[in-house]
Amino acid sequence: DMMSLIREYDLPYEFPEAVLNEAKSINQKVDKTKKRIVELLKYGYNAEEISRQLVKDEQNIRSLMAELIRDGVITQDEITQAREAKKEEIIELIRQGKWRREIIQKIGIKYKDLGDFLREIIESGELKKNKESSKVNRRDLIEQDDGR
């Protein structure tokens, strides 16, 4: 058991205040990061996009996401539904004839993140579902408003 290990290795029963404060500080940082991850997941971001937002390693983000799902803070269904809702919002703006810059301003995401959404939308064939959207040149959609 734990107490026998503490006695065997002559470990302290209590830790110094500085060590406890540092551990608490680390926990608070992790909790803030997890909270922000949940917010971004509910907003429709994926792990790669979250890692860019938080400037953190994507593998670390995936690990924290798995932990949040395991702990019941958020479900995989909630993550999927949020992502699909964001894609639907983008598709609707495209069908309204909005350009990248307008879409970014309207839904408040980064330019690179919009590119990720657009690739998913185009690869899934979502824009083919509406004949109006077939008039949109896919290359123009990807490259518009970026000065190319």
PDB file of C-alpha atoms in Angstrom:
ATOM      1  CA  ASP A   1       0.000   0.000   0.000  1.00  0.00           C
ATOM      2  CA  MET A   2       0.943   3.664  -0.261  1.00  0.00           C
ATOM      3  CA  MET A   3       1.930   4.135   3.387  1.00  0.00           C
ATOM      4  CA  SER A   4       4.364   1.204   3.325  1.00  0.00           C
ATOM      5  CA  LEU A   5       6.103   2.748   0.300  1.00  0.00           C
ATOM      6  CA  ILE A   6       6.304   6.113   2.053  1.00  0.00           C
ATOM      7  CA  ARG A   7       7.913   4.497   5.108  1.00  0.00           C
ATOM      8  CA  GLU A   8      10.196   2.197   3.073  1.00  0.00           C
ATOM      9  CA  TYR A   9      11.646   5.060   1.021  1.00  0.00           C
ATOM     10  CA  ASP A  10      11.539   7.583   3.871  1.00  0.00           C
ATOM     11  CA  LEU A  11       9.309   9.939   1.884  1.00  0.00           C
ATOM     12  CA  PRO A  12       7.680  12.906   3.591  1.00  0.00           C
ATOM     13  CA  TYR A  13       4.093  12.486   4.770  1.00  0.00           C
ATOM     14  CA  GLU A  14       3.396  16.098   3.917  1.00  0.00           C
ATOM     15  CA  PHE A  15       4.886  18.249   1.200  1.00  0.00           C
ATOM     16  CA  PRO A  16       6.310  21.739   1.705  1.00  0.00           C
ATOM     17  CA  GLU A  17       3.979  24.667   1.017  1.00  0.00           C
ATOM     18  CA  ALA A  18       5.934  25.651  -2.115  1.00  0.00           C
ATOM     19  CA  VAL A  19       5.489  22.185  -3.634  1.00  0.00           C
ATOM     20  CA  LEU A  20       1.760  22.166  -2.824  1.00  0.00           C
ATOM     21  CA  ASN A  21       1.343  25.640  -4.353  1.00  0.00           C
ATOM     22  CA  GLU A  22       3.168  24.609  -7.521  1.00  0.00           C
ATOM     23  CA  ALA A  23       1.020  21.484  -7.851  1.00  0.00           C
ATOM     24  CA  LYS A  24      -2.125  23.571  -7.342  1.00  0.00           C
ATOM     25  CA  SER A  25      -0.933  26.068  -9.963  1.00  0.00           C
ATOM     26  CA  ILE A  26      -0.332  23.258 -12.482  1.00  0.00           C
ATOM     27  CA  ASN A  27      -3.814  21.846 -11.807  1.00  0.00           C
ATOM     28  CA  GLN A  28      -5.382  25.283 -12.300  1.00  0.00           C
ATOM     29  CA  LYS A  29      -3.567  25.704 -15.630  1.00  0.00           C
ATOM     30  CA  VAL A  30      -4.700  22.255 -16.790  1.00  0.00           C
ATOM     31  CA  ASP A  31      -8.259  22.994 -15.649  1.00  0.00           C
ATOM     32  CA  LYS A  32      -8.244  26.299 -17.583  1.00  0.00           C
ATOM     33  CA  THR A  33      -6.905  24.519 -20.660  1.00  0.00           C
ATOM     34  CA  LYS A  34      -9.530  21.786 -20.372  1.00  0.00           C
ATOM     35  CA  LYS A  35     -12.271  24.365 -19.949  1.00  0.00           C
ATOM     36  CA  ARG A  36     -11.097  26.218 -23.062  1.00  0.00           C
ATOM     37  CA  ILE A  37     -10.898  22.933 -24.998  1.00  0.00           C
ATOM     38  CA  VAL A  38     -14.520  22.160 -24.103  1.00  0.00           C
ATOM     39  CA  GLU A  39     -15.566  25.646 -25.236  1.00  0.00           C
ATOM     40  CA  LEU A  40     -13.765  25.222 -28.551  1.00  0.00           C
ATOM     41  CA  LEU A  41     -15.137  21.709 -29.072  1.00  0.00           C
ATOM     42  CA  LYS A  42     -18.664  22.992 -28.500  1.00  0.00           C
ATOM     43  CA  TYR A  43     -17.929  25.727 -31.009  1.00  0.00           C
ATOM     44  CA  GLY A  44     -17.057  23.092 -33.606  1.00  0.00           C
ATOM     45  CA  TYR A  45     -13.265  23.059 -33.574  1.00  0.00           C
ATOM     46  CA  ASN A  46     -11.260  19.836 -33.990  1.00  0.00           C
ATOM     47  CA  ALA A  47      -7.994  18.874 -32.243  1.00  0.00           C
ATOM     48  CA  GLU A  48      -5.740  20.400 -34.897  1.00  0.00           C
ATOM     49  CA  GLU A  49      -7.613  23.696 -34.820  1.00  0.00           C
ATOM     50  CA  ILE A  50      -7.654  23.753 -31.021  1.00  0.00           C
ATOM     51  CA  SER A  51      -3.897  23.148 -30.910  1.00  0.00           C
ATOM     52  CA  ARG A  52      -3.438  26.198 -33.169  1.00  0.00           C
ATOM     53  CA  GLN A  53      -5.783  28.286 -31.025  1.00  0.00           C
ATOM     54  CA  LEU A  54      -4.078  27.354 -27.763  1.00  0.00           C
ATOM     55  CA  VAL A  55      -0.574  27.045 -29.227  1.00  0.00           C
ATOM     56  CA  LYS A  56      -0.259  23.572 -27.753  1.00  0.00           C
ATOM     57  CA  ASP A  57       0.886  20.216 -29.093  1.00  0.00           C
ATOM     58  CA  GLU A  58      -1.941  18.482 -30.971  1.00  0.00           C
ATOM     59  CA  GLN A  59      -1.201  15.136 -29.302  1.00  0.00           C
ATOM     60  CA  ASN A  60      -1.560  16.802 -25.890  1.00  0.00           C
ATOM     61  CA  ILE A  61      -4.896  18.284 -27.005  1.00  0.00           C
ATOM     62  CA  ARG A  62      -6.100  14.857 -28.180  1.00  0.00           C
ATOM     63  CA  SER A  63      -5.084  13.358 -24.847  1.00  0.00           C
ATOM     64  CA  LEU A  64      -6.955  16.075 -22.923  1.00  0.00           C
ATOM     65  CA  MET A  65      -9.985  15.611 -25.205  1.00  0.00           C
ATOM     66  CA  ALA A  66      -9.996  11.864 -24.481  1.00  0.00           C
ATOM     67  CA  GLU A  67      -9.797  12.633 -20.771  1.00  0.00           C
ATOM     68  CA  LEU A  68     -12.719  15.074 -20.998  1.00  0.00           C
ATOM     69  CA  ILE A  69     -14.805  12.485 -22.836  1.00  0.00           C
ATOM     70  CA  ARG A  70     -13.830   9.750 -20.375  1.00  0.00           C
ATOM     71  CA  ASP A  71     -14.738  12.006 -17.423  1.00  0.00           C
ATOM     72  CA  GLY A  72     -18.137  12.780 -18.965  1.00  0.00           C
ATOM     73  CA  VAL A  73     -17.470  16.510 -19.346  1.00  0.00           C
ATOM     74  CA  ILE A  74     -18.363  16.317 -23.047  1.00  0.00           C
ATOM     75  CA  THR A  75     -19.461  13.463 -25.302  1.00  0.00           C
ATOM     76  CA  GLN A  76     -18.206  12.467 -28.726  1.00  0.00           C
ATOM     77  CA  ASP A  77     -21.751  13.087 -30.016  1.00  0.00           C
ATOM     78  CA  GLU A  78     -21.654  16.677 -28.715  1.00  0.00           C
ATOM     79  CA  ILE A  79     -18.312  17.216 -30.449  1.00  0.00           C
ATOM     80  CA  THR A  80     -19.591  15.775 -33.728  1.00  0.00           C
ATOM     81  CA  GLN A  81     -22.855  17.734 -33.564  1.00  0.00           C
ATOM     82  CA  ALA A  82     -21.024  21.007 -32.885  1.00  0.00           C
ATOM     83  CA  ARG A  83     -18.664  20.415 -35.814  1.00  0.00           C
ATOM     84  CA  GLU A  84     -21.551  19.544 -38.140  1.00  0.00           C
ATOM     85  CA  ALA A  85     -23.504  22.616 -37.009  1.00  0.00           C
ATOM     86  CA  LYS A  86     -20.500  24.840 -37.768  1.00  0.00           C
ATOM     87  CA  LYS A  87     -20.135  23.248 -41.209  1.00  0.00           C
ATOM     88  CA  GLU A  88     -23.843  23.815 -41.894  1.00  0.00           C
ATOM     89  CA  GLU A  89     -23.462  27.457 -40.880  1.00  0.00           C
ATOM     90  CA  ILE A  90     -20.545  27.847 -43.286  1.00  0.00           C
ATOM     91  CA  ILE A  91     -22.424  26.074 -46.092  1.00  0.00           C
ATOM     92  CA  GLU A  92     -25.392  28.387 -45.617  1.00  0.00           C
ATOM     93  CA  LEU A  93     -23.133  31.452 -45.802  1.00  0.00           C
ATOM     94  CA  ILE A  94     -21.540  30.079 -48.984  1.00  0.00           C
ATOM     95  CA  ARG A  95     -24.983  29.522 -50.490  1.00  0.00           C
ATOM     96  CA  GLN A  96     -25.784  33.134 -49.643  1.00  0.00           C
ATOM     97  CA  GLY A  97     -22.786  34.124 -51.755  1.00  0.00           C
ATOM     98  CA  LYS A  98     -20.562  35.170 -48.859  1.00  0.00           C
ATOM     99  CA  TRP A  99     -16.807  35.246 -49.385  1.00  0.00           C
ATOM    100  CA  ARG A 100     -14.120  33.960 -47.036  1.00  0.00           C
ATOM    101  CA  ARG A 101     -13.561  37.290 -45.318  1.00  0.00           C
ATOM    102  CA  GLU A 102     -17.298  37.691 -44.658  1.00  0.00           C
ATOM    103  CA  ILE A 103     -17.600  34.119 -43.366  1.00  0.00           C
ATOM    104  CA  ILE A 104     -14.640  34.581 -41.023  1.00  0.00           C
ATOM    105  CA  GLN A 105     -16.128  37.780 -39.621  1.00  0.00           C
ATOM    106  CA  LYS A 106     -19.599  36.286 -39.306  1.00  0.00           C
ATOM    107  CA  ILE A 107     -18.639  33.130 -37.422  1.00  0.00           C
ATOM    108  CA  GLY A 108     -15.471  34.386 -35.731  1.00  0.00           C
ATOM    109  CA  ILE A 109     -12.904  31.782 -36.719  1.00  0.00           C
ATOM    110  CA  LYS A 110      -9.361  32.065 -38.020  1.00  0.00           C
ATOM    111  CA  TYR A 111      -8.606  32.071 -41.729  1.00  0.00           C
ATOM    112  CA  LYS A 112      -6.679  28.756 -41.554  1.00  0.00           C
ATOM    113  CA  ASP A 113      -9.495  27.124 -39.587  1.00  0.00           C
ATOM    114  CA  LEU A 114     -12.014  28.150 -42.228  1.00  0.00           C
ATOM    115  CA  GLY A 115      -9.773  26.479 -44.802  1.00  0.00           C
ATOM    116  CA  ASP A 116      -9.975  23.248 -42.826  1.00  0.00           C
ATOM    117  CA  PHE A 117     -13.771  23.461 -42.710  1.00  0.00           C
ATOM    118  CA  LEU A 118     -13.955  24.227 -46.438  1.00  0.00           C
ATOM    119  CA  ARG A 119     -11.788  21.228 -47.309  1.00  0.00           C
ATOM    120  CA  GLU A 120     -14.050  18.963 -45.240  1.00  0.00           C
ATOM    121  CA  ILE A 121     -17.171  20.442 -46.846  1.00  0.00           C
ATOM    122  CA  ILE A 122     -15.812  20.081 -50.378  1.00  0.00           C
ATOM    123  CA  GLU A 123     -14.491  16.548 -49.785  1.00  0.00           C
ATOM    124  CA  SER A 124     -17.818  15.466 -48.297  1.00  0.00           C
ATOM    125  CA  GLY A 125     -19.690  16.749 -51.345  1.00  0.00           C
ATOM    126  CA  GLU A 126     -21.986  18.906 -49.200  1.00  0.00           C
ATOM    127  CA  LEU A 127     -22.013  21.699 -51.748  1.00  0.00           C
ATOM    128  CA  LYS A 128     -23.383  19.349 -54.424  1.00  0.00           C
ATOM    129  CA  LYS A 129     -26.636  18.964 -52.498  1.00  0.00           C
ATOM    130  CA  ASN A 130     -27.896  22.321 -53.695  1.00  0.00           C
ATOM    131  CA  LYS A 131     -27.860  23.175 -57.404  1.00  0.00           C
ATOM    132  CA  GLU A 132     -27.279  26.844 -56.562  1.00  0.00           C
ATOM    133  CA  SER A 133     -24.048  25.982 -54.804  1.00  0.00           C
ATOM    134  CA  SER A 134     -22.782  24.036 -57.814  1.00  0.00           C
ATOM    135  CA  LYS A 135     -22.298  27.414 -59.468  1.00  0.00           C
ATOM    136  CA  VAL A 136     -19.585  28.159 -56.918  1.00  0.00           C
ATOM    137  CA  ASN A 137     -16.175  27.431 -58.372  1.00  0.00           C
ATOM    138  CA  ARG A 138     -14.443  25.314 -55.752  1.00  0.00           C
ATOM    139  CA  ARG A 139     -10.993  26.721 -56.542  1.00  0.00           C
ATOM    140  CA  ASP A 140     -12.345  30.245 -56.144  1.00  0.00           C
ATOM    141  CA  LEU A 141     -13.927  29.272 -52.841  1.00  0.00           C
ATOM    142  CA  ILE A 142     -10.605  28.033 -51.483  1.00  0.00           C
ATOM    143  CA  GLU A 143      -8.531  30.889 -52.854  1.00  0.00           C
ATOM    144  CA  GLN A 144     -10.881  33.865 -52.653  1.00  0.00           C
ATOM    145  CA  ASP A 145     -10.042  36.915 -50.576  1.00  0.00           C
ATOM    146  CA  ASP A 146      -6.457  35.854 -49.944  1.00  0.00           C
ATOM    147  CA  GLY A 147      -4.902  37.871 -52.740  1.00  0.00           C
ATOM    148  CA  ARG A 148      -3.869  34.910 -54.917  1.00  0.00           C
TER     149      ARG A 148
END
